[in-house]
């Protein structure tokens, strides 16, 4: 049954995970230490494995080769041959970050019920909980849903769809971004990251969604050097990446996830208004967030990308920019080095002069907004 019909069916039920709003979460171990599985990840992994057993994925990602390249950054590469032939094609213009939702195009109301992992809602009490069979309330609300990604690039690859039935376009606001941070917080693991791609930043579906998956390795961007720019009164620290092929900002906030969410979502809203493509990585259980800037799609459309890079068919979305690259050709996988990957990402990076202008605009807007509040 399609989700659009399921939520209108009297008595229909789906699994539900409830979370509590606030900063309380799991203590994070270092990348070298084994971490106990949170209730959220336990429920997600069991459901994901069950969908795998039922053959719902286009390929078995657990059998796809993966390696960490030698070098200072330690780029991660995965070979998924033929992935692009099985993925849904992009169905919108790549030069506009904001575009209206089009119900005639593919969207997540058209996926099957069996692709749902569980609904994700704020609970009525301070605790969290998982309920195997919960009422969908017969279409009276628009649920937040976590679905499998049928074309996964890593273990536990899922999609978060905020207010699924509202059919929101791919556009971040404070509430949707806070929901994504809550997913990272509930996972409570350094190895589970949440990502976002804007239109023009290699999102392939114009229906508001975030992605997430579990990978037991430190992402290159997570260990890249940074330079602090400013610490706000809310104790949110803003830095910029240095000595990394992609230019971007890093936001950290131990005191309040809500304050951190406010600063980052304000920055993304600004980029959306300015028609600047971007990608976001939510790391360290929601305490560290990377805002990455690129122009690869624009250069590709203008014919400004070298042919040998075009032939790789790599789409530099959030995972690629963060240092985990999905390669479609065995040749590229076998010949990949830190230098070849760095050169590719440098091709995607926003030029230095443009990045400095964007950074200046974001900082002035954030400080101005905070002073008014």
PDB file of C-alpha atoms in Angstrom, residues 40 121 147 182 235 243 274 337-338 350:
ATOM      1  CA  UNK A  40      17.121   4.147  18.522  1.00  0.00           C
ATOM      2  CA  UNK A 121       7.653  11.902  16.877  1.00  0.00           C
ATOM      3  CA  UNK A 147      12.259   5.156   5.453  1.00  0.00           C
ATOM      4  CA  UNK A 182      17.146  14.968  17.206  1.00  0.00           C
ATOM      5  CA  UNK A 235      28.431  29.574  23.187  1.00  0.00           C
ATOM      6  CA  UNK A 243      43.708  22.250   4.623  1.00  0.00           C
ATOM      7  CA  UNK A 274      20.810  33.634  -2.193  1.00  0.00           C
ATOM      8  CA  UNK A 337      44.360   7.738  -4.221  1.00  0.00           C
ATOM      9  CA  UNK A 338      44.229  10.621  -1.764  1.00  0.00           C
ATOM     10  CA  UNK A 350      33.310  26.966  -4.154  1.00  0.00           C
TER      11      UNK A 350
END
